[in-house]
């Protein structure tokens, strides 16, 4: 994917089929002429406009008309964080490209809302399988219901930060074809009832993110686990109502789980750690930051049983030197973050030298770790140390759409 805009792409390299416009390019170098050049590439399959302040409804209309005639392979279109486009642009795009688009993202393009959703639902249902509408402040329950009714073949859907949709509308998109769903911050819409509905109808679901959805509790997670046994990725950070029994059911039903984020879940304790480490042997990424009920014993269970673990985020927890010693020798850990962990000392940090796989250590506000110990760990240049706090963490993940 080129990040240098149309001039780079068309400088004798027209065989490229995917480009991303550069928001830093002045309008004189990319705009109507640049878009016209893009639309002459018959092999174009994917196009992304992101943070393009010069992109307008008129330009999108022109692009859609020309692309429909010249780009038969174009199937992925992202119009993201483009403040000057509206439902009018989506109307033009849908009119001309609805027969070929399998992926559409309007993330952060706040001029789009329910009218765009209605058009997508009425025109794109036969082909569209991946849709992302993150942070659309104008999208309400009405628009989401239109999408749910008109797009029964959706496989991947992202609604992060869409705060004006309710739980009844959310149920409308719980289709059997769904494999990935992101609803971070949809506080009013995501309840135990909605999660249970997903568990009942979305047996193919493999990825779910409901970060900061504080109405989600054990009842929803149990129903999800029993109905969606193919789960590979689950992010329920700051879902404080999930209790130990919810984690136990998750562990007993979802043996394929590789990515689990439970940071801030107050009930994730040693018993939960034992259940997860036994029931989910394929676990590769785990975030237990701020799970203060988890003691060194629980961490030892994780370190000794989760032998495929690649990333462990454990900020502001009771992880200890003993756990670091186990981790350095037992698993394939590549990333470890232990900021604000009062039980970690020079002994634990120095033990990580023996880890043949560790590439990154995130640590700050570690009052019992000396600068000398960190310098020793960095010798040889194999391990990078970054001063990162919990609030800046992002567990390794792929985009939902």
Coordinates of C-alpha atoms in Angstrom, one line a residue:
X1 CA 0.0 0.0 0.0
X2 CA 1.5 3.3 -1.1
X3 CA 1.4 6.2 1.4
X4 CA 2.8 8.7 -1.1
X5 CA -0.4 9.6 -3.0
X6 CA -1.2 9.5 -6.7
X7 CA 2.0 11.1 -8.1
X8 CA 4.1 8.2 -6.6
X9 CA 1.6 5.5 -7.6
X10 CA 1.4 6.6 -11.2
X11 CA 5.1 7.3 -11.7
X12 CA 5.5 4.2 -13.9
X13 CA 4.0 1.8 -11.2
X14 CA 0.4 1.5 -12.3
X15 CA 0.4 -2.2 -11.5
X16 CA -0.3 -1.4 -7.8
X17 CA -3.8 -2.1 -6.9
X18 CA -4.1 -0.5 -3.5
X19 CA -3.2 3.1 -2.4
X20 CA -3.7 5.3 0.5
X21 CA -3.9 9.1 0.0
X22 CA -1.6 11.2 2.0
X23 CA -3.3 14.0 4.0
X24 CA -0.1 16.0 3.9
X25 CA -0.3 16.3 0.2
X26 CA -1.4 19.8 -0.8
X27 CA -4.6 20.0 -2.9
X28 CA -2.7 21.0 -5.9
X29 CA -0.9 17.7 -6.1
X30 CA -3.8 15.5 -5.4
X31 CA -7.5 16.3 -5.9
X32 CA -9.6 16.2 -9.1
X33 CA -6.7 15.4 -11.3
X34 CA -5.2 12.9 -8.9
X35 CA -8.5 11.2 -8.5
X36 CA -9.0 11.1 -12.3
X37 CA -5.7 9.4 -12.6
X38 CA -6.6 6.9 -9.9
X39 CA -9.8 6.0 -11.8
X40 CA -7.9 5.0 -14.9
X41 CA -6.2 2.1 -13.1
X42 CA -8.3 -1.0 -14.1
X43 CA -6.5 -3.2 -11.5
X44 CA -7.4 -0.9 -8.6
X45 CA -8.9 -3.1 -5.8
X46 CA -8.7 -0.9 -2.7
X47 CA -8.7 2.8 -2.0
X48 CA -8.4 4.7 1.2
X49 CA -9.0 8.4 1.8
X50 CA -8.0 9.3 5.4
X51 CA -7.9 12.7 7.0
X52 CA -8.2 14.3 3.5
X53 CA -9.5 17.8 4.3
X54 CA -9.8 18.6 0.6
X55 CA -12.2 15.7 -0.2
X56 CA -15.7 16.9 -0.8
X57 CA -19.1 15.4 -1.9
X58 CA -18.5 16.7 -5.4
X59 CA -15.1 14.9 -5.7
X60 CA -16.5 11.7 -4.3
X61 CA -19.4 11.8 -6.8
X62 CA -16.9 12.4 -9.7
X63 CA -14.7 9.5 -8.4
X64 CA -17.6 7.1 -8.1
X65 CA -18.9 7.8 -11.6
X66 CA -15.5 7.3 -13.2
X67 CA -14.5 4.3 -11.0
X68 CA -17.7 2.5 -11.9
X69 CA -16.7 2.7 -15.6
X70 CA -13.0 2.0 -15.3
X71 CA -12.3 0.0 -12.0
X72 CA -14.2 -3.3 -12.2
X73 CA -12.0 -4.8 -9.4
X74 CA -12.5 -2.0 -6.9
X75 CA -14.1 -3.7 -3.9
X76 CA -12.7 -1.9 -0.9
X77 CA -13.3 1.8 -0.2
X78 CA -12.5 3.7 3.0
X79 CA -13.5 7.3 3.4
X80 CA -12.2 7.9 6.9
X81 CA -12.0 11.1 9.0
X82 CA -13.0 13.2 6.0
X83 CA -14.9 16.1 7.6
X84 CA -16.3 17.7 4.4
X85 CA -18.2 14.7 3.0
X86 CA -21.8 13.9 3.9
X87 CA -24.6 11.5 3.1
X88 CA -24.6 13.1 -0.4
X89 CA -21.2 11.5 -1.0
X90 CA -22.3 8.1 0.2
X91 CA -25.4 8.4 -2.0
X92 CA -23.2 8.9 -5.1
X93 CA -20.8 6.1 -4.1
X94 CA -23.7 3.6 -3.4
X95 CA -25.4 4.5 -6.6
X96 CA -22.4 3.7 -8.8
X97 CA -20.5 1.1 -6.8
X98 CA -23.0 -0.9 -4.8
X99 CA -22.6 -4.0 -7.0
X100 CA -18.9 -4.4 -6.4
X101 CA -18.1 -3.0 -2.8
X102 CA -17.5 -5.8 -0.3
X103 CA -15.8 -3.4 2.2
X104 CA -16.9 0.1 3.2
X105 CA -15.5 2.2 6.0
X106 CA -16.8 5.7 6.9
X107 CA -14.9 5.9 10.2
X108 CA -14.9 9.4 11.7
X109 CA -16.5 11.1 8.8
X110 CA -19.0 12.8 11.0
X111 CA -21.1 14.3 8.2
X112 CA -22.5 10.9 7.5
X113 CA -25.4 9.4 9.5
X114 CA -28.7 7.7 9.2
X115 CA -29.3 8.7 5.6
X116 CA -26.1 7.1 4.6
X117 CA -27.0 4.0 6.6
X118 CA -30.3 3.7 4.9
X119 CA -28.7 3.9 1.5
X120 CA -26.2 1.2 2.4
X121 CA -28.9 -1.0 3.7
X122 CA -31.1 -0.6 0.6
X123 CA -28.4 -1.0 -2.0
X124 CA -25.4 -2.9 -0.7
X125 CA -26.9 -5.9 1.0
X126 CA -26.1 -8.4 -1.7
X127 CA -22.3 -7.9 -1.8
X128 CA -21.2 -6.0 1.3
X129 CA -19.5 -8.2 3.9
X130 CA -17.4 -5.7 5.9
X131 CA -18.7 -2.4 7.2
X132 CA -17.1 0.1 9.7
X133 CA -18.9 3.1 11.0
X134 CA -16.8 4.1 14.0
X135 CA -17.4 7.4 15.7
X136 CA -20.4 8.5 13.6
X137 CA -22.2 10.9 15.9
X138 CA -25.1 11.2 13.5
X139 CA -25.8 7.4 13.3
X140 CA -28.8 6.5 15.5
X141 CA -30.8 3.4 16.1
X142 CA -32.9 4.1 13.0
X143 CA -29.9 3.9 10.7
X144 CA -28.5 0.7 12.3
X145 CA -31.9 -1.0 12.0
X146 CA -31.8 -0.2 8.2
X147 CA -28.4 -1.8 8.0
X148 CA -29.5 -4.8 10.0
X149 CA -32.5 -5.4 7.7
X150 CA -30.7 -4.7 4.4
X151 CA -27.3 -6.4 4.9
X152 CA -27.9 -9.9 6.1
X153 CA -24.6 -11.1 4.7
X154 CA -22.4 -8.8 6.9
X155 CA -19.4 -10.7 8.3
X156 CA -17.5 -7.9 10.0
X157 CA -19.1 -4.8 11.6
X158 CA -17.5 -2.1 13.7
X159 CA -19.5 0.5 15.6
X160 CA -16.9 1.9 18.0
X161 CA -18.0 5.1 19.7
X162 CA -21.5 5.2 18.2
X163 CA -23.3 6.4 21.3
X164 CA -26.8 7.1 19.8
X165 CA -27.8 3.5 19.1
X166 CA -29.9 1.4 21.6
X167 CA -30.0 -2.2 22.5
X168 CA -33.0 -3.1 20.3
X169 CA -31.2 -1.7 17.2
X170 CA -28.1 -3.7 18.1
X171 CA -30.0 -6.9 18.1
X172 CA -30.9 -6.3 14.5
X173 CA -27.3 -6.9 13.4
X174 CA -26.9 -10.2 15.2
X175 CA -26.8 -12.2 12.0
X176 CA -25.6 -15.8 11.6
X177 CA -23.0 -14.7 9.1
X178 CA -21.2 -12.3 11.6
X179 CA -17.6 -13.3 12.4
X180 CA -16.3 -10.0 13.9
X181 CA -18.0 -7.3 15.9
X182 CA -16.7 -4.2 17.6
X183 CA -18.9 -2.0 19.9
X184 CA -16.4 -0.2 22.2
X185 CA -18.0 2.6 24.1
X186 CA -21.6 1.8 23.0
X187 CA -22.6 2.0 26.7
X188 CA -26.4 2.3 26.2
X189 CA -26.6 -0.3 23.4
X190 CA -24.5 -3.2 24.8
X191 CA -26.2 -5.1 27.6
X192 CA -26.3 -8.7 28.8
X193 CA -29.4 -9.1 26.7
X194 CA -27.6 -8.0 23.5
X195 CA -24.6 -10.2 24.2
X196 CA -26.9 -13.1 24.9
X197 CA -28.6 -12.4 21.5
X198 CA -25.2 -12.5 19.8
X199 CA -24.5 -15.8 21.5
X200 CA -27.8 -17.3 20.3
X201 CA -27.5 -16.2 16.7
X202 CA -23.8 -15.7 15.8
X203 CA -22.2 -19.2 16.1
X204 CA -19.5 -18.2 13.6
X205 CA -18.3 -15.2 15.7
X206 CA -14.6 -15.3 16.3
X207 CA -13.8 -11.7 17.3
X208 CA -15.7 -9.4 19.8
X209 CA -14.8 -6.1 21.3
X210 CA -17.0 -4.4 23.9
X211 CA -14.5 -2.2 25.7
X212 CA -16.0 0.1 28.4
X213 CA -19.5 -1.4 28.0
X214 CA -20.3 -1.4 31.7
X215 CA -23.7 -3.1 31.4
X216 CA -22.1 -6.4 30.3
X217 CA -21.9 -9.0 33.1
X218 CA -21.5 -12.7 33.7
X219 CA -24.9 -13.6 32.2
X220 CA -24.0 -12.1 28.9
X221 CA -20.5 -13.6 28.8
X222 CA -21.7 -17.0 29.7
X223 CA -24.3 -17.0 26.9
X224 CA -21.7 -15.7 24.5
X225 CA -19.2 -18.4 25.4
X226 CA -21.8 -21.2 25.1
X227 CA -23.0 -20.0 21.7
X228 CA -19.8 -18.7 20.1
X229 CA -17.3 -21.5 20.7
X230 CA -15.1 -20.3 17.8
X231 CA -14.1 -17.2 19.7
X232 CA -10.4 -16.3 19.1
X233 CA -10.4 -12.7 20.2
X234 CA -12.3 -11.2 23.1
X235 CA -11.8 -7.7 24.5
X236 CA -13.9 -6.9 27.5
X237 CA -11.7 -4.3 29.2
X238 CA -13.5 -2.3 32.0
X239 CA -16.5 -4.5 31.9
X240 CA -16.7 -4.6 35.7
X241 CA -19.8 -6.7 36.1
X242 CA -18.2 -9.8 34.7
X243 CA -17.6 -12.2 37.7
X244 CA -15.5 -15.3 38.2
X245 CA -18.3 -17.6 36.9
X246 CA -18.3 -15.7 33.6
X247 CA -14.6 -16.3 33.1
X248 CA -15.0 -20.0 34.1
X249 CA -17.6 -20.5 31.4
X250 CA -15.5 -18.7 28.9
X251 CA -12.5 -21.0 29.7
X252 CA -14.6 -24.2 29.5
X253 CA -16.3 -23.3 26.1
X254 CA -13.7 -21.3 24.1
X255 CA -10.6 -23.4 23.8
X256 CA -9.6 -21.6 20.6
X257 CA -9.1 -18.3 22.4
X258 CA -5.8 -16.5 21.5
X259 CA -6.4 -12.9 22.5
X260 CA -8.1 -12.0 25.8
X261 CA -8.2 -8.5 27.3
X262 CA -9.8 -8.2 30.8
X263 CA -8.0 -5.1 32.0
X264 CA -9.9 -3.3 34.8
X265 CA -12.3 -6.3 35.4
X266 CA -12.3 -6.2 39.1
X267 CA -13.4 -9.9 39.6
X268 CA -10.6 -11.4 37.5
X269 CA -8.7 -13.2 40.3
X270 CA -6.5 -16.3 40.8
X271 CA -9.3 -18.7 40.2
X272 CA -10.1 -17.0 36.9
X273 CA -6.4 -17.2 36.0
X274 CA -6.4 -20.9 36.7
X275 CA -9.5 -21.5 34.6
X276 CA -8.2 -19.5 31.6
X277 CA -4.7 -21.0 31.7
X278 CA -6.1 -24.5 31.7
X279 CA -9.0 -24.0 29.3
X280 CA -7.3 -21.8 26.8
X281 CA -3.9 -23.3 26.0
X282 CA -3.6 -21.4 22.7
X283 CA -3.6 -18.0 24.5
X284 CA -1.1 -15.6 22.9
X285 CA -2.1 -12.2 24.1
X286 CA -3.4 -11.4 27.6
X287 CA -4.1 -8.0 29.2
X288 CA -4.8 -8.2 32.9
X289 CA -3.8 -4.6 33.8
X290 CA -5.4 -3.2 36.9
X291 CA -6.8 -6.7 37.9
X292 CA -5.8 -6.2 41.5
X293 CA -7.4 -9.4 42.7
X294 CA -4.8 -11.3 40.8
X295 CA -1.9 -12.4 43.1
X296 CA 1.6 -13.8 42.3
X297 CA 0.0 -17.3 42.5
X298 CA -2.3 -16.5 39.7
X299 CA 0.5 -15.1 37.6
X300 CA 2.5 -18.2 38.2
X301 CA -0.4 -20.3 36.8
X302 CA -0.4 -18.1 33.7
X303 CA 3.3 -18.2 33.3
X304 CA 3.6 -22.0 33.7
X305 CA 0.6 -23.1 31.7
X306 CA 0.2 -20.5 28.8
X307 CA 3.2 -21.7 26.9
X308 CA 2.1 -19.9 23.7
X309 CA 1.9 -16.5 25.4
X310 CA 3.5 -13.7 23.2
X311 CA 2.2 -10.5 25.0
X312 CA 1.4 -9.9 28.6
X313 CA 0.2 -6.5 29.8
X314 CA 0.1 -6.5 33.6
X315 CA 0.2 -2.8 34.6
X316 CA -0.7 -1.9 38.2
X317 CA -1.0 -5.5 39.3
X318 CA 0.7 -7.8 41.9
X319 CA 3.0 -9.5 39.4
X320 CA 6.2 -10.4 41.1
X321 CA 9.8 -11.3 40.5
X322 CA 9.0 -15.0 40.7
X323 CA 6.5 -14.7 37.8
X324 CA 9.1 -12.9 35.7
X325 CA 11.6 -15.7 36.4
X326 CA 9.0 -18.3 35.2
X327 CA 8.0 -16.2 32.2
X328 CA 11.6 -15.8 31.1
X329 CA 12.1 -19.6 30.8
X330 CA 8.7 -21.2 30.2
X331 CA 6.9 -19.4 27.4
X332 CA 7.6 -17.5 24.1
X333 CA 6.9 -14.0 25.5
X334 CA 7.9 -11.2 23.2
X335 CA 6.2 -8.2 24.8
X336 CA 5.8 -7.6 28.6
X337 CA 4.4 -4.5 30.3
X338 CA 4.8 -4.2 34.0
X339 CA 4.5 -0.5 34.7
X340 CA 3.3 0.6 38.2
X341 CA 4.0 -2.9 39.6
X342 CA 5.3 -2.5 43.2
X343 CA 6.5 -6.1 43.6
X344 CA 8.8 -6.0 40.6
X345 CA 12.5 -5.4 41.5
X346 CA 15.9 -5.6 40.0
X347 CA 15.9 -9.4 40.5
X348 CA 12.9 -9.9 38.3
X349 CA 14.1 -7.5 35.6
X350 CA 17.6 -9.1 35.5
X351 CA 16.0 -12.6 35.1
X352 CA 14.5 -11.4 31.7
X353 CA 18.0 -11.4 30.3
X354 CA 17.7 -15.2 30.0
X355 CA 14.5 -14.9 27.9
X356 CA 15.4 -15.8 24.3
X357 CA 12.3 -14.3 22.9
X358 CA 11.6 -11.0 24.7
X359 CA 11.8 -8.0 22.4
X360 CA 10.0 -5.2 24.4
X361 CA 9.6 -4.4 28.0
X362 CA 7.2 -1.6 29.0
X363 CA 8.0 -0.2 32.4
X364 CA 7.5 3.1 34.3
X365 CA 6.8 4.1 37.8
X366 CA 8.6 1.0 39.0
X367 CA 9.9 2.2 42.4
X368 CA 12.0 -0.9 43.1
X369 CA 13.7 -1.1 39.8
X370 CA 17.0 0.7 39.3
X371 CA 18.3 2.4 36.1
X372 CA 21.3 0.1 36.3
X373 CA 19.2 -3.1 36.0
X374 CA 17.4 -1.7 33.0
X375 CA 20.6 -0.7 31.3
X376 CA 21.9 -4.3 31.8
X377 CA 18.8 -5.6 30.2
X378 CA 19.3 -3.4 27.2
X379 CA 22.9 -4.5 26.6
X380 CA 23.2 -6.2 23.2
X381 CA 20.3 -4.2 21.8
X382 CA 17.9 -7.1 21.6
X383 CA 15.4 -5.9 24.1
X384 CA 13.8 -2.4 23.8
X385 CA 12.6 -0.7 27.0
X386 CA 9.8 1.9 26.7
X387 CA 8.3 4.0 29.6
X388 CA 4.6 3.3 29.0
X389 CA 1.8 3.6 31.4
X390 CA -1.5 1.7 31.5
X391 CA -3.5 4.6 30.0
X392 CA -1.4 4.5 26.8
X393 CA -1.5 0.7 26.2
X394 CA -2.9 -1.0 23.2
X395 CA -2.8 -4.8 23.1
X396 CA -1.6 -6.1 19.8
X397 CA -4.7 -6.4 17.6
X398 CA -6.0 -6.3 14.0
X399 CA -8.6 -3.9 12.8
X400 CA -12.1 -5.4 12.9
X401 CA -12.7 -4.1 9.4

